[in-house]
mmCIF file of C-alpha atoms and ligand atoms in Angstrom:
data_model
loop_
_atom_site.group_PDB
_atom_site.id
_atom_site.type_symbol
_atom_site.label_atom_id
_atom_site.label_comp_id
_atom_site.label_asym_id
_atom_site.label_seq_id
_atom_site.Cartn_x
_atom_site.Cartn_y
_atom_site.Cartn_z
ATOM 1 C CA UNK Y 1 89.508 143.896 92.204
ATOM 2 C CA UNK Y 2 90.574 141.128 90.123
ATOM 3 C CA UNK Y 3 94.391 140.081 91.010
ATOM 4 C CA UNK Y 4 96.343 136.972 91.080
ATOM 5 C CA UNK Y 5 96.208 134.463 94.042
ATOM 6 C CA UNK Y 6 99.680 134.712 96.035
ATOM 7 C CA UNK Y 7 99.886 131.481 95.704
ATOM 8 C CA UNK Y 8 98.599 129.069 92.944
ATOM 9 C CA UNK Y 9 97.799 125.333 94.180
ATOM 10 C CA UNK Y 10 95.533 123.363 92.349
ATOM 11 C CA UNK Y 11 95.442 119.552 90.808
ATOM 12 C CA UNK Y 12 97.049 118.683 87.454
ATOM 13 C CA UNK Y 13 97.021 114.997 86.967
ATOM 14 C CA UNK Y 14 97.279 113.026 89.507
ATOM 15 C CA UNK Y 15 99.501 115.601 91.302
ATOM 16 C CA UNK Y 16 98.719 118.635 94.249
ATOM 17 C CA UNK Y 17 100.701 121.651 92.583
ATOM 18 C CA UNK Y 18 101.625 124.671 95.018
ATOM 19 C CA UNK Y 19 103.256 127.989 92.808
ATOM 20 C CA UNK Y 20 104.251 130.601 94.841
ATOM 21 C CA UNK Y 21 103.420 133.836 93.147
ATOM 22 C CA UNK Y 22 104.336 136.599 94.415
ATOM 23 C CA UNK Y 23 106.914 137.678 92.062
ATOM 24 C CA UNK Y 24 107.217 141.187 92.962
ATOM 25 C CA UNK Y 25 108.667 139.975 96.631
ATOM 26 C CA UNK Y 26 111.139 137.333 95.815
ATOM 27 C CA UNK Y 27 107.833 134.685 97.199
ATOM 28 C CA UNK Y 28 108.385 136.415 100.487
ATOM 29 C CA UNK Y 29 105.580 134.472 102.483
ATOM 30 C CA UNK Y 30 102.852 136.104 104.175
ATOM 31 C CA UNK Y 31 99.863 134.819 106.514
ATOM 32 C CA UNK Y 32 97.939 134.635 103.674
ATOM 33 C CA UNK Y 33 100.274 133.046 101.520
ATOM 34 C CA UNK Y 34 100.766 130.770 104.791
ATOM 35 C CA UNK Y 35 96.763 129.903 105.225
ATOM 36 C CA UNK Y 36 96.590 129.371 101.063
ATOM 37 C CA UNK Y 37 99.299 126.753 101.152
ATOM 38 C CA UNK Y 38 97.664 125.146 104.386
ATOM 39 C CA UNK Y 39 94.111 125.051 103.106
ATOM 40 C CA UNK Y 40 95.739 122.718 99.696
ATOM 41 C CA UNK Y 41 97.562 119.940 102.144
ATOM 42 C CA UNK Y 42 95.051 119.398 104.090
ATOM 43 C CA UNK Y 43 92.527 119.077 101.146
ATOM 44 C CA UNK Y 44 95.084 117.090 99.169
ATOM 45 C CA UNK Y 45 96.074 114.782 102.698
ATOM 46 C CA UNK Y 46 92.686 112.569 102.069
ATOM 47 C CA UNK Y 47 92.233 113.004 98.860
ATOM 48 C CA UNK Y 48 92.447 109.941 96.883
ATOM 49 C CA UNK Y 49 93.374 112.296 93.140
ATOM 50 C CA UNK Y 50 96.368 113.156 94.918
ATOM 51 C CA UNK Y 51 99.773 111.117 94.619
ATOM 52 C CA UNK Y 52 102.472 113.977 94.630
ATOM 53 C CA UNK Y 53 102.592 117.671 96.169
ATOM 54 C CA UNK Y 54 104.973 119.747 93.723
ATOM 55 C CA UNK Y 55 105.667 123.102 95.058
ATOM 56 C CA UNK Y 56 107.698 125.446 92.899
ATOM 57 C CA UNK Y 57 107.167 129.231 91.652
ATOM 58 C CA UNK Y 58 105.942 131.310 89.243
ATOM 59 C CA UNK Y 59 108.064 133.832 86.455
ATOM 60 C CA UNK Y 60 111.961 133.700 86.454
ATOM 61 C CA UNK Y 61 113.941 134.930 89.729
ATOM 62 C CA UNK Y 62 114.206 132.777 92.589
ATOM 63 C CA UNK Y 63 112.053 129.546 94.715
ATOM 64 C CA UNK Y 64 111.375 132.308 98.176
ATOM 65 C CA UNK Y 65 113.655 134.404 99.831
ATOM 66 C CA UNK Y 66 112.149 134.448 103.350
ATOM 67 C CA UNK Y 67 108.770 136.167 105.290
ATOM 68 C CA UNK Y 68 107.342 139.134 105.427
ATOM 69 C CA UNK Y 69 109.664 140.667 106.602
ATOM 70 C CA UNK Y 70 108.798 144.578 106.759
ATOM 71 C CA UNK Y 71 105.455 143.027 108.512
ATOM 72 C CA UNK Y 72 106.954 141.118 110.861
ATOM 73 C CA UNK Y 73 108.772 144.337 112.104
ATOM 74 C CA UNK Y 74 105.772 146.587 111.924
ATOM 75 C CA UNK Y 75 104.348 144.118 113.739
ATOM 76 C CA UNK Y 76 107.001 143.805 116.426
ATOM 77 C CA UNK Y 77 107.521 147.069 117.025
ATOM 78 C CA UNK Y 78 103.933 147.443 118.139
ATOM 79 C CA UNK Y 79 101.600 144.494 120.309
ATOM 80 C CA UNK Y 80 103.626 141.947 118.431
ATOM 81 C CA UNK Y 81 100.455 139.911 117.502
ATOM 82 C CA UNK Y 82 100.172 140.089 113.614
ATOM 83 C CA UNK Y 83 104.521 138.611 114.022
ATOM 84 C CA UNK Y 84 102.826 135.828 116.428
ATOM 85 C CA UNK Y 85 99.887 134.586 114.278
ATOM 86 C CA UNK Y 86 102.738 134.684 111.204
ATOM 87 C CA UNK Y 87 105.193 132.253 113.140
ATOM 88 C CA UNK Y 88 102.418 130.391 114.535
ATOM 89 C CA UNK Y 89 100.896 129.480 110.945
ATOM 90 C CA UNK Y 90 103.862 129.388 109.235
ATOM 91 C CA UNK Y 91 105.442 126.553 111.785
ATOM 92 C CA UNK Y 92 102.379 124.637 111.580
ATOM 93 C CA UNK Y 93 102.630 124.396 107.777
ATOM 94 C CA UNK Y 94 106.382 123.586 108.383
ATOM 95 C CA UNK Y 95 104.894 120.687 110.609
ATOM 96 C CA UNK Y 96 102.316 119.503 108.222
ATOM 97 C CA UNK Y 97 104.696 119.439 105.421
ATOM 98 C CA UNK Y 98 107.147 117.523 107.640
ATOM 99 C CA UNK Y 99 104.762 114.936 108.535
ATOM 100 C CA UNK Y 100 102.718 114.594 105.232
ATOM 101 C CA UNK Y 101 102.536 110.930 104.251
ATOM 102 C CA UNK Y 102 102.781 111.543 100.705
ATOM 103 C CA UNK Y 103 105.856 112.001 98.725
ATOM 104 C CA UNK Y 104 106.638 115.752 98.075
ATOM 105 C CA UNK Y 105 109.036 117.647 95.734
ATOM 106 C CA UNK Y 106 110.481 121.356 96.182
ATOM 107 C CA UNK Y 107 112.161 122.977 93.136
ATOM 108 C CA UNK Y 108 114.811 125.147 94.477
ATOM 109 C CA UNK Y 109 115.072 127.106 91.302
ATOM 110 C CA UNK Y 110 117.058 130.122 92.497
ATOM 111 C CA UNK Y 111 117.785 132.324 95.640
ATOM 112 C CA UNK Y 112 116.012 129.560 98.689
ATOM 113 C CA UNK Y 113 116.432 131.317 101.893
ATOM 114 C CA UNK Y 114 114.825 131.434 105.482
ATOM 115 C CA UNK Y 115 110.888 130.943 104.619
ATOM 116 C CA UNK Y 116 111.506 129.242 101.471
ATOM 117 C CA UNK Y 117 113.843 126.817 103.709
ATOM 118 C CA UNK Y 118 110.717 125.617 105.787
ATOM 119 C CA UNK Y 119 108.730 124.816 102.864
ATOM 120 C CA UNK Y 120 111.522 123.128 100.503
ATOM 121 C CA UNK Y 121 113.762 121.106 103.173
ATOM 122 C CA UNK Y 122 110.642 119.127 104.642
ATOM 123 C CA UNK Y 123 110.163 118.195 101.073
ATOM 124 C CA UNK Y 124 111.145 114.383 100.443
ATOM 125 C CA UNK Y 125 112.507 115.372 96.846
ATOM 126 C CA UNK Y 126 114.497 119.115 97.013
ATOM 127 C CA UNK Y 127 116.258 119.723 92.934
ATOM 128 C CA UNK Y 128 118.578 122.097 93.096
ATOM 129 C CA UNK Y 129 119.994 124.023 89.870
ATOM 130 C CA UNK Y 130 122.881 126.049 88.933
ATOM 131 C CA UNK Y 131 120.893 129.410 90.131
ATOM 132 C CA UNK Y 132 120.369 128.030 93.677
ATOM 133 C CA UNK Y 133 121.291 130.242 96.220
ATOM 134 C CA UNK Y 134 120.757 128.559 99.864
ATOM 135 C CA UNK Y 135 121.293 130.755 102.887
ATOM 136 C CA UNK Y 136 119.738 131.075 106.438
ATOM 137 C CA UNK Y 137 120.804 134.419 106.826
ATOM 138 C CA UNK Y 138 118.788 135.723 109.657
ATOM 139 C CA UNK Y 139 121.367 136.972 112.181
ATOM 140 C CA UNK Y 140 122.143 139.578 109.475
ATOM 141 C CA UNK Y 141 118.456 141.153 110.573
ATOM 142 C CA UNK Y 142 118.338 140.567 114.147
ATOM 143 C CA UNK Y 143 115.597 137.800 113.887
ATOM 144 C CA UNK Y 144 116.957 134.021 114.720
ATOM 145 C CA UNK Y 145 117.184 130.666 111.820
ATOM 146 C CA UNK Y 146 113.644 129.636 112.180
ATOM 147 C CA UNK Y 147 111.329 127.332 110.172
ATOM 148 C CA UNK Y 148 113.160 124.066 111.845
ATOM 149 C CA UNK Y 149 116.546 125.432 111.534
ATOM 150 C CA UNK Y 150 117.203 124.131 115.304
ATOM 151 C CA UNK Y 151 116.552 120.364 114.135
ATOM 152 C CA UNK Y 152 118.222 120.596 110.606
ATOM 153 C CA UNK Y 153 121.365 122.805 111.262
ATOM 154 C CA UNK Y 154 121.980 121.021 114.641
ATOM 155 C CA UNK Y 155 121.783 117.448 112.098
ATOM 156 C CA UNK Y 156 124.378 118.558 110.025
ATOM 157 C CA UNK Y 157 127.473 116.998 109.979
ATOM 158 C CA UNK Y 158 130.818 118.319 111.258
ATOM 159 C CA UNK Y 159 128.811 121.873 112.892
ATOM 160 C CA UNK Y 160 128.204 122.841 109.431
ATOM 161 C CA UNK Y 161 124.944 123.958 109.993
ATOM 162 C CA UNK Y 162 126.076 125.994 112.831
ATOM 163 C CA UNK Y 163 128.539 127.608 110.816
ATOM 164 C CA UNK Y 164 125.132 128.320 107.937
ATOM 165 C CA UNK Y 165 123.486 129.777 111.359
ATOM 166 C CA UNK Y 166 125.778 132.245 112.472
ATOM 167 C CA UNK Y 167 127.946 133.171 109.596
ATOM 168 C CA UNK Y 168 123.922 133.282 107.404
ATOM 169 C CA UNK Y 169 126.692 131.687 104.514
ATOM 170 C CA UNK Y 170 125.303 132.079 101.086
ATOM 171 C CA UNK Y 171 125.514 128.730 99.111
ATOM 172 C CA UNK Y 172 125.259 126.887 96.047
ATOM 173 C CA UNK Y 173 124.103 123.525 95.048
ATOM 174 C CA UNK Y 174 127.208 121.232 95.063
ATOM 175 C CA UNK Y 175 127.003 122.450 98.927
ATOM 176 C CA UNK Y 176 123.394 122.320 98.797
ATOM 177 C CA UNK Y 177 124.072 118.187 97.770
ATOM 178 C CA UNK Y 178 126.834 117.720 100.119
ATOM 179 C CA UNK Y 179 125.113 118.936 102.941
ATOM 180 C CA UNK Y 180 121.648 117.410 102.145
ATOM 181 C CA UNK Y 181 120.175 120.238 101.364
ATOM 182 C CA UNK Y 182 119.360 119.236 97.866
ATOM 183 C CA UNK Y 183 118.898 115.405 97.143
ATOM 184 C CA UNK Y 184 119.084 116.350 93.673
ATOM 185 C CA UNK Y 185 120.974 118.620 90.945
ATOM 186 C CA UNK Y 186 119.280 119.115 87.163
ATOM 187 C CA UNK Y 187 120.360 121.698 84.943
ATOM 188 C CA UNK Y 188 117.833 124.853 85.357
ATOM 189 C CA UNK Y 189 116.926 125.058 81.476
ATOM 190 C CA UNK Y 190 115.553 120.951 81.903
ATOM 191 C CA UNK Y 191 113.438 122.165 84.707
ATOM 192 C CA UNK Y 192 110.309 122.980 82.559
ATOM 193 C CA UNK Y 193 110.722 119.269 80.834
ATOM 194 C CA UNK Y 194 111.593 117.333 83.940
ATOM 195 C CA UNK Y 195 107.981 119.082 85.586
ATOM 196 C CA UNK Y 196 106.385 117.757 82.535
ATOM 197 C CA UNK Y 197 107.458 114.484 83.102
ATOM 198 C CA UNK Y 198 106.433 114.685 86.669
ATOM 199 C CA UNK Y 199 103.112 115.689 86.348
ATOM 200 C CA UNK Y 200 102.495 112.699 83.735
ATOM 201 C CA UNK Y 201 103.531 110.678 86.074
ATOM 202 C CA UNK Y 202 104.031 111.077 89.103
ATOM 203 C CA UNK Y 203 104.307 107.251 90.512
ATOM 204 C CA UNK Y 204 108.412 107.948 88.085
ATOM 205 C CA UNK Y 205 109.173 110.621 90.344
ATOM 206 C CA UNK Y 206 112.313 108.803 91.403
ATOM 207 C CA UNK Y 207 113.491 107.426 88.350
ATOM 208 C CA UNK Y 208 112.993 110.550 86.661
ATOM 209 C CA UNK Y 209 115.520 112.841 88.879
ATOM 210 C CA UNK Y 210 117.738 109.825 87.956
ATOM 211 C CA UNK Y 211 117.280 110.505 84.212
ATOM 212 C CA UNK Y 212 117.453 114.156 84.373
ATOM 213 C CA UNK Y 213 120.189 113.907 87.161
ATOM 214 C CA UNK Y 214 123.410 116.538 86.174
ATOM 215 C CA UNK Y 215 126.547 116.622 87.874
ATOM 216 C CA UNK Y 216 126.510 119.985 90.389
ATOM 217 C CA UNK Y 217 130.348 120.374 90.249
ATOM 218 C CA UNK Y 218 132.526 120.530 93.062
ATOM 219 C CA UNK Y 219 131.402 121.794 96.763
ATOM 220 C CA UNK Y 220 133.378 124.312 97.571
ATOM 221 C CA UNK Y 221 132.372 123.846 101.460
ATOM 222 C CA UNK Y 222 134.681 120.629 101.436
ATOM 223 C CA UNK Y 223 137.707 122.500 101.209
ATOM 224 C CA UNK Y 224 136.763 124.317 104.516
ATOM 225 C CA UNK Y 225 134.564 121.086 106.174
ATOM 226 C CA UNK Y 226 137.748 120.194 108.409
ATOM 227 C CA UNK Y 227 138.533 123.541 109.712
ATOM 228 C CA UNK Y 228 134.665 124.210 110.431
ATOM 229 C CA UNK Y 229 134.738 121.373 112.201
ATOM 230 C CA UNK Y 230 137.597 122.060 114.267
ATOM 231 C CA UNK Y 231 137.229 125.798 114.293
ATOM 232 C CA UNK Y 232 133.172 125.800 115.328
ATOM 233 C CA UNK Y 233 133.166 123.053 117.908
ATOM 234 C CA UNK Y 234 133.338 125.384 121.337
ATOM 235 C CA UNK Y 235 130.692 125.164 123.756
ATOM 236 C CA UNK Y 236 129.969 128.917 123.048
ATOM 237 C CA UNK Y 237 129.844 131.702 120.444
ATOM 238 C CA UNK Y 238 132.917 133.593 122.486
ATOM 239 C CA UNK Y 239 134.898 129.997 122.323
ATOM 240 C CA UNK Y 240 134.383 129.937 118.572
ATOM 241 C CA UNK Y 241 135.457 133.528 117.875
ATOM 242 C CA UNK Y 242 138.407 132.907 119.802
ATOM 243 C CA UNK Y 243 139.682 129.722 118.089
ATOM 244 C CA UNK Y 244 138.866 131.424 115.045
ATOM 245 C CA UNK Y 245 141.104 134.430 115.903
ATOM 246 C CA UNK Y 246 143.800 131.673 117.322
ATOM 247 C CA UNK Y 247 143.688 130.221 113.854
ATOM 248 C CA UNK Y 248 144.761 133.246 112.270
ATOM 249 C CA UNK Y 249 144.286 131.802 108.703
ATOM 250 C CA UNK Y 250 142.792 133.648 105.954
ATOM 251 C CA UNK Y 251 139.673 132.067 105.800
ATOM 252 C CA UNK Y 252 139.193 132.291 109.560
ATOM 253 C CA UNK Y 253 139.738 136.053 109.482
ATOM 254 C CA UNK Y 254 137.428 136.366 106.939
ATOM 255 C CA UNK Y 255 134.521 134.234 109.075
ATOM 256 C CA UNK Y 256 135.326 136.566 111.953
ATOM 257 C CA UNK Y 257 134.832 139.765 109.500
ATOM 258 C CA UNK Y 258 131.702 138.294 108.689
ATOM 259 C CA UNK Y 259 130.574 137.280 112.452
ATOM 260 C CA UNK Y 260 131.545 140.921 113.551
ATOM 261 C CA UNK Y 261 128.408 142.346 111.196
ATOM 262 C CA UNK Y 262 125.753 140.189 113.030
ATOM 263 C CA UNK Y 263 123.803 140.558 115.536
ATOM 264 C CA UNK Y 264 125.573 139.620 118.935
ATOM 265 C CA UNK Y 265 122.144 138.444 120.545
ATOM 266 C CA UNK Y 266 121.095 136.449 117.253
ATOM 267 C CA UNK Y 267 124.518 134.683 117.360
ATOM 268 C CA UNK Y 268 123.706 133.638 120.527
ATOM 269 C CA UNK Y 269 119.989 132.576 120.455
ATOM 270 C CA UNK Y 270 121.008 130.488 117.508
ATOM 271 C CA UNK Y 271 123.891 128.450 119.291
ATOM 272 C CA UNK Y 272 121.579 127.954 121.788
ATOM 273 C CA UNK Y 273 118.550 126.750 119.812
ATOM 274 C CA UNK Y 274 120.771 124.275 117.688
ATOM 275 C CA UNK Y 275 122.175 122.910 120.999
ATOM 276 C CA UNK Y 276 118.884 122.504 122.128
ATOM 277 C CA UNK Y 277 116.732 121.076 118.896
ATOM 278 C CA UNK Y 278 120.012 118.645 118.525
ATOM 279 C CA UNK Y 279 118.353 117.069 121.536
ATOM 280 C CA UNK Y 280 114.262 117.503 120.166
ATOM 281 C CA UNK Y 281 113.084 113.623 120.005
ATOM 282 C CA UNK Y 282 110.709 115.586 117.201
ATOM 283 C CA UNK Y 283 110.426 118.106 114.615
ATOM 284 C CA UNK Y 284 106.952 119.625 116.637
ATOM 285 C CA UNK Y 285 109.204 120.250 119.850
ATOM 286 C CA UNK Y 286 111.645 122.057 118.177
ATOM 287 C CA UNK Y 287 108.811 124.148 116.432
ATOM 288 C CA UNK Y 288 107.289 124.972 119.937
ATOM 289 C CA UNK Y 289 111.104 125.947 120.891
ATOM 290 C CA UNK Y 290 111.331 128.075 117.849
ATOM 291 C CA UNK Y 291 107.726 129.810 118.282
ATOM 292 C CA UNK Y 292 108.896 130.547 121.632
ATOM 293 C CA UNK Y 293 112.084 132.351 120.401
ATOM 294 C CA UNK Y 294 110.179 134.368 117.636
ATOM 295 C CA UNK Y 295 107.321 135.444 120.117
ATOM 296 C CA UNK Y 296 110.286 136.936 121.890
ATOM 297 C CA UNK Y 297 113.038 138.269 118.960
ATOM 298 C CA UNK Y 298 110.369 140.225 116.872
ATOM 299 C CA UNK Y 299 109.856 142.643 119.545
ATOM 300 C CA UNK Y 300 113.906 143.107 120.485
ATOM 301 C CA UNK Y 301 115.583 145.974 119.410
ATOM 302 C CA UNK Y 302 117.864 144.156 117.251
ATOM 303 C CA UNK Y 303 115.347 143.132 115.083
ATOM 304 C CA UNK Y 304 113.819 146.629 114.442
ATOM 305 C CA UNK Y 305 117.394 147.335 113.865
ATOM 306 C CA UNK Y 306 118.281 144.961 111.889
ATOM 307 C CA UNK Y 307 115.494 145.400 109.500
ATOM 308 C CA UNK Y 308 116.110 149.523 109.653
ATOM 309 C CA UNK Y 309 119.718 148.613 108.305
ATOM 310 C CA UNK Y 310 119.267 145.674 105.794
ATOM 311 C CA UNK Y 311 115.869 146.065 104.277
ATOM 312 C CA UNK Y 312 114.182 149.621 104.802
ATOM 313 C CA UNK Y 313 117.300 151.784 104.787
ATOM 314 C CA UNK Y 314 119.993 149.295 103.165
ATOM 315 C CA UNK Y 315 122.410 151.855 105.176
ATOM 316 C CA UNK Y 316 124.015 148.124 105.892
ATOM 317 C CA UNK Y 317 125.491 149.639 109.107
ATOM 318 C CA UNK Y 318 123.199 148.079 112.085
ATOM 319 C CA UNK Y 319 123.909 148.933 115.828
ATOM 320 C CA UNK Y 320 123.048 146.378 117.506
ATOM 321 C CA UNK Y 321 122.586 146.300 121.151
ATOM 322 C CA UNK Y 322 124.148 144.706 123.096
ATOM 323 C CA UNK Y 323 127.003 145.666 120.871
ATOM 324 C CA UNK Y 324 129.367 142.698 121.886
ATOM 325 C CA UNK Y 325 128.613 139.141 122.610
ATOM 326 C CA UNK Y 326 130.165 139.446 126.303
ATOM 327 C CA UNK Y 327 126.875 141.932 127.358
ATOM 328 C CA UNK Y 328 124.379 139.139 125.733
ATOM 329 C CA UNK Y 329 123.650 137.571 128.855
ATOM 330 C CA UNK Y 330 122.112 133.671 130.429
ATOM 331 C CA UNK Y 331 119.238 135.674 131.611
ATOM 332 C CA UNK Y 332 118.515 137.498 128.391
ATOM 333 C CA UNK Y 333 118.773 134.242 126.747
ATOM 334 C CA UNK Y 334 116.376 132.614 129.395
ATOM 335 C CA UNK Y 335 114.077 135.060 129.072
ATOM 336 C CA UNK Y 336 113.711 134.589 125.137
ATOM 337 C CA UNK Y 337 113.648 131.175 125.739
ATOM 338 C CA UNK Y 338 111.390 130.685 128.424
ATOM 339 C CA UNK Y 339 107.475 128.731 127.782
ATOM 340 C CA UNK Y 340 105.016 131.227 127.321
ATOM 341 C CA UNK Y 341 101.705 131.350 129.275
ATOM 342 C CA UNK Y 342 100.137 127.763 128.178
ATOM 343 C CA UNK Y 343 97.501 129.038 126.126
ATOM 344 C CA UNK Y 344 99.955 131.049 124.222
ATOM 345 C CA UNK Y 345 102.220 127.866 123.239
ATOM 346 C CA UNK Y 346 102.744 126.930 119.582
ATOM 347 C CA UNK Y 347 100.889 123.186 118.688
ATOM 348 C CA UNK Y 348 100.942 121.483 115.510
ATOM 349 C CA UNK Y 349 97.990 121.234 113.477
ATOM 350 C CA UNK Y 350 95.493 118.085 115.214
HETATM 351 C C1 QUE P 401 117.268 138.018 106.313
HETATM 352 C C2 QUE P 401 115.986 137.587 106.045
HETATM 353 C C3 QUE P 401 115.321 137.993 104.866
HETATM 354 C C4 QUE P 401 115.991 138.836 103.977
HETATM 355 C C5 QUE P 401 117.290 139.252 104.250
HETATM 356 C C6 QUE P 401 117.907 138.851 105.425
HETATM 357 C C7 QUE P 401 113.985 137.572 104.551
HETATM 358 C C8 QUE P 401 113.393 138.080 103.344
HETATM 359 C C9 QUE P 401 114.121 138.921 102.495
HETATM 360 C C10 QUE P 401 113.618 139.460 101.250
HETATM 361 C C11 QUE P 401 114.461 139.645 100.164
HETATM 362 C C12 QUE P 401 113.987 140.164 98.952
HETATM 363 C C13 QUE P 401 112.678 140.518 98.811
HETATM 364 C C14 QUE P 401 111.829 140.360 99.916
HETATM 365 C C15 QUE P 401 112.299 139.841 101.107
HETATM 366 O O1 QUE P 401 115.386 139.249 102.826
HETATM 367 O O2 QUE P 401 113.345 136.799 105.307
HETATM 368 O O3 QUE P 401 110.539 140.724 99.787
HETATM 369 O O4 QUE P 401 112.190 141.042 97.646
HETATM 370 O O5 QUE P 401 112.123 137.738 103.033
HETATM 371 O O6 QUE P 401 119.174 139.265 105.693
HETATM 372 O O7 QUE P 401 115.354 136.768 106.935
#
């Protein structure tokens, strides 16, 4: 069988290239696509050729919408392993690509959600265009705003990230700027020419996101940054759903429209693993945190749900249980939270 690598890295100039190419998936990621992109770093980490990582994708709709995530479910609704060694590669590449001590860019050319987070946010250079679409919008599934999610949503300013986490907020790039996302906007039709110039040369990275630099409009986010910040500062998912309903505005019944389609247990797994990666001294403990919650999620009936309703079925209509947030319980929390058997525990690559 002759078919095309799921992933395309290889050296052009002086710079590592990684194409995700999987077209057919939106660059869902799988293991594979995981171990492919893994193999290149570490290649590329000591080799002297190397100056730049670039990672961007192949053919015309968006950067990567996520993981795998039919397998993940499959997965989870059996021994859970197959879900285990995913999160457990995946997070280690997150790690790598956080710690990699040469510059790298992401070109968030389109939809950039979940998976496609992980490898794009660690990047040191992140272009946005007019067709980016940010969102981490896993409580809509059941599953939990992984791939350092608990360290970057809990840095946000204002509990902006929180409000990303639960609400799984689509977004564009003037937000993507304002909140960091991006570093950079350029215009999607200069995107070709500006990776050109790149791979010429590579040591201009800098100055050529200056040059190609186009103004990403106005974030519509601002309008709303005070009241998030007012509106999702309670010390718990019921305190924020109340002040929300206290508020009574139109913009705060439409956040509690949205919040009343997620899953109640997602909601609160993610306000408790921002609260705790907020207080991570590094990215790697937050991963082991996060490998921890996924061990746990993909085998919860909310996920299997979740997936029935949004991706198999696309009935849309998800019953999740525990229905309300009042029945999520501490000790269900604790339980998905709690350190797994030692030699079970997530550690980053040596
Ligand atoms: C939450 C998610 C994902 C999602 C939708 C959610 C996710 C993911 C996809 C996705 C979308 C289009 C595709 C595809 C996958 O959707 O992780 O293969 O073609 O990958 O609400 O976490």
């Amino acid at each position: 069988m002759t078919s095309e690598p799921e992933v395309l890295c290889r050296i052009e100039g002086r710079v590592g290239r990684i194409t995700l190419n999987r077209p057919q998936a939106l660059h869902a990621l799988n293991t594979n696509m995981i171990a492919l992109m893994t193999d290149a770093l570490l290649a590329w980490r000591q080799d002297p050729a190397v100056d730049l990582v670039m990672f961007d994708h192949s053919g015309e709709r968006g950067f990567c919408a996520g993981g795998d995530i039919r397998m993940l479910a499959e997965s989870g609704a059996g021994d859970g392993l197959e879900a285990r060694e995913f999160f457990f590669t995946e997070y280690r590449l997150n790690d790598l690509i956080f710690r990699y001590a040469k510059p790298r860019i992401a070109f968030m050319d389109g939809v950039t959600m979940g998976g496609g987070v992980g490898l794009s946010r660690p990047c040191r250079f992140r272009v946005a265009t007019e067709r980016t679409t940010f969102a981490m919008p896993e409580t809509g599934i059941g599953l939990f705003p992984d791939v350092g999610g608990g360290w970057y949503l809990s840095r946000m300013p204002d509990h902006l990230g929180l409000w990303l986490a639960l609400t799984g907020a689509r977004i564009k790039a003037a937000d993507c700027e304002l909140l960091q996302i991006a570093t950079d906007f350029v215009e999607s039709a200069r995107i070709p020419e500006l990776k050109a110039a790149i791979l010429a040369s590579p040591d201009r990275t800098e100055a050529l996101l200056t040059e190609f630099e186009a103004d990403a409009g106005r974030p519509t986010l601002a309008a709303h940054q005070d009241e998030i910040a007012r509106l999702f500062a309670g010390d718990s998912v019921e305190a924020i759903v109340a002040a929300l309903r206290a508020a009574g505005t139109d913009w705060a019944n439409e956040q509690l429209k949205v919040l009343a389609t997620k899953s109640p247990q997602t909601m609160k797994v993610a306000f408790r693993q921002l609260q705790l990666g907020a207080r991570c001294a590094t990215f790697a403990e937050n991963m082991a945190m996060e490998y921890r919650i996924g061990a746990r999620v993909v085998q919860r009936a909310d996920f299997l749900e979740g997936v029935r309703a949004v991706i198999v079925e696309k009935d849309n209509a998800p019953k999740w249980s525990p229905a309300g947030l009042e029945q999520v319980d501490e000790a269900m929390l604790d339980g998905i939270f709690a350190p797994l058997p030692s030699d079970q525990e997530w550690s980053p690559l040596p």
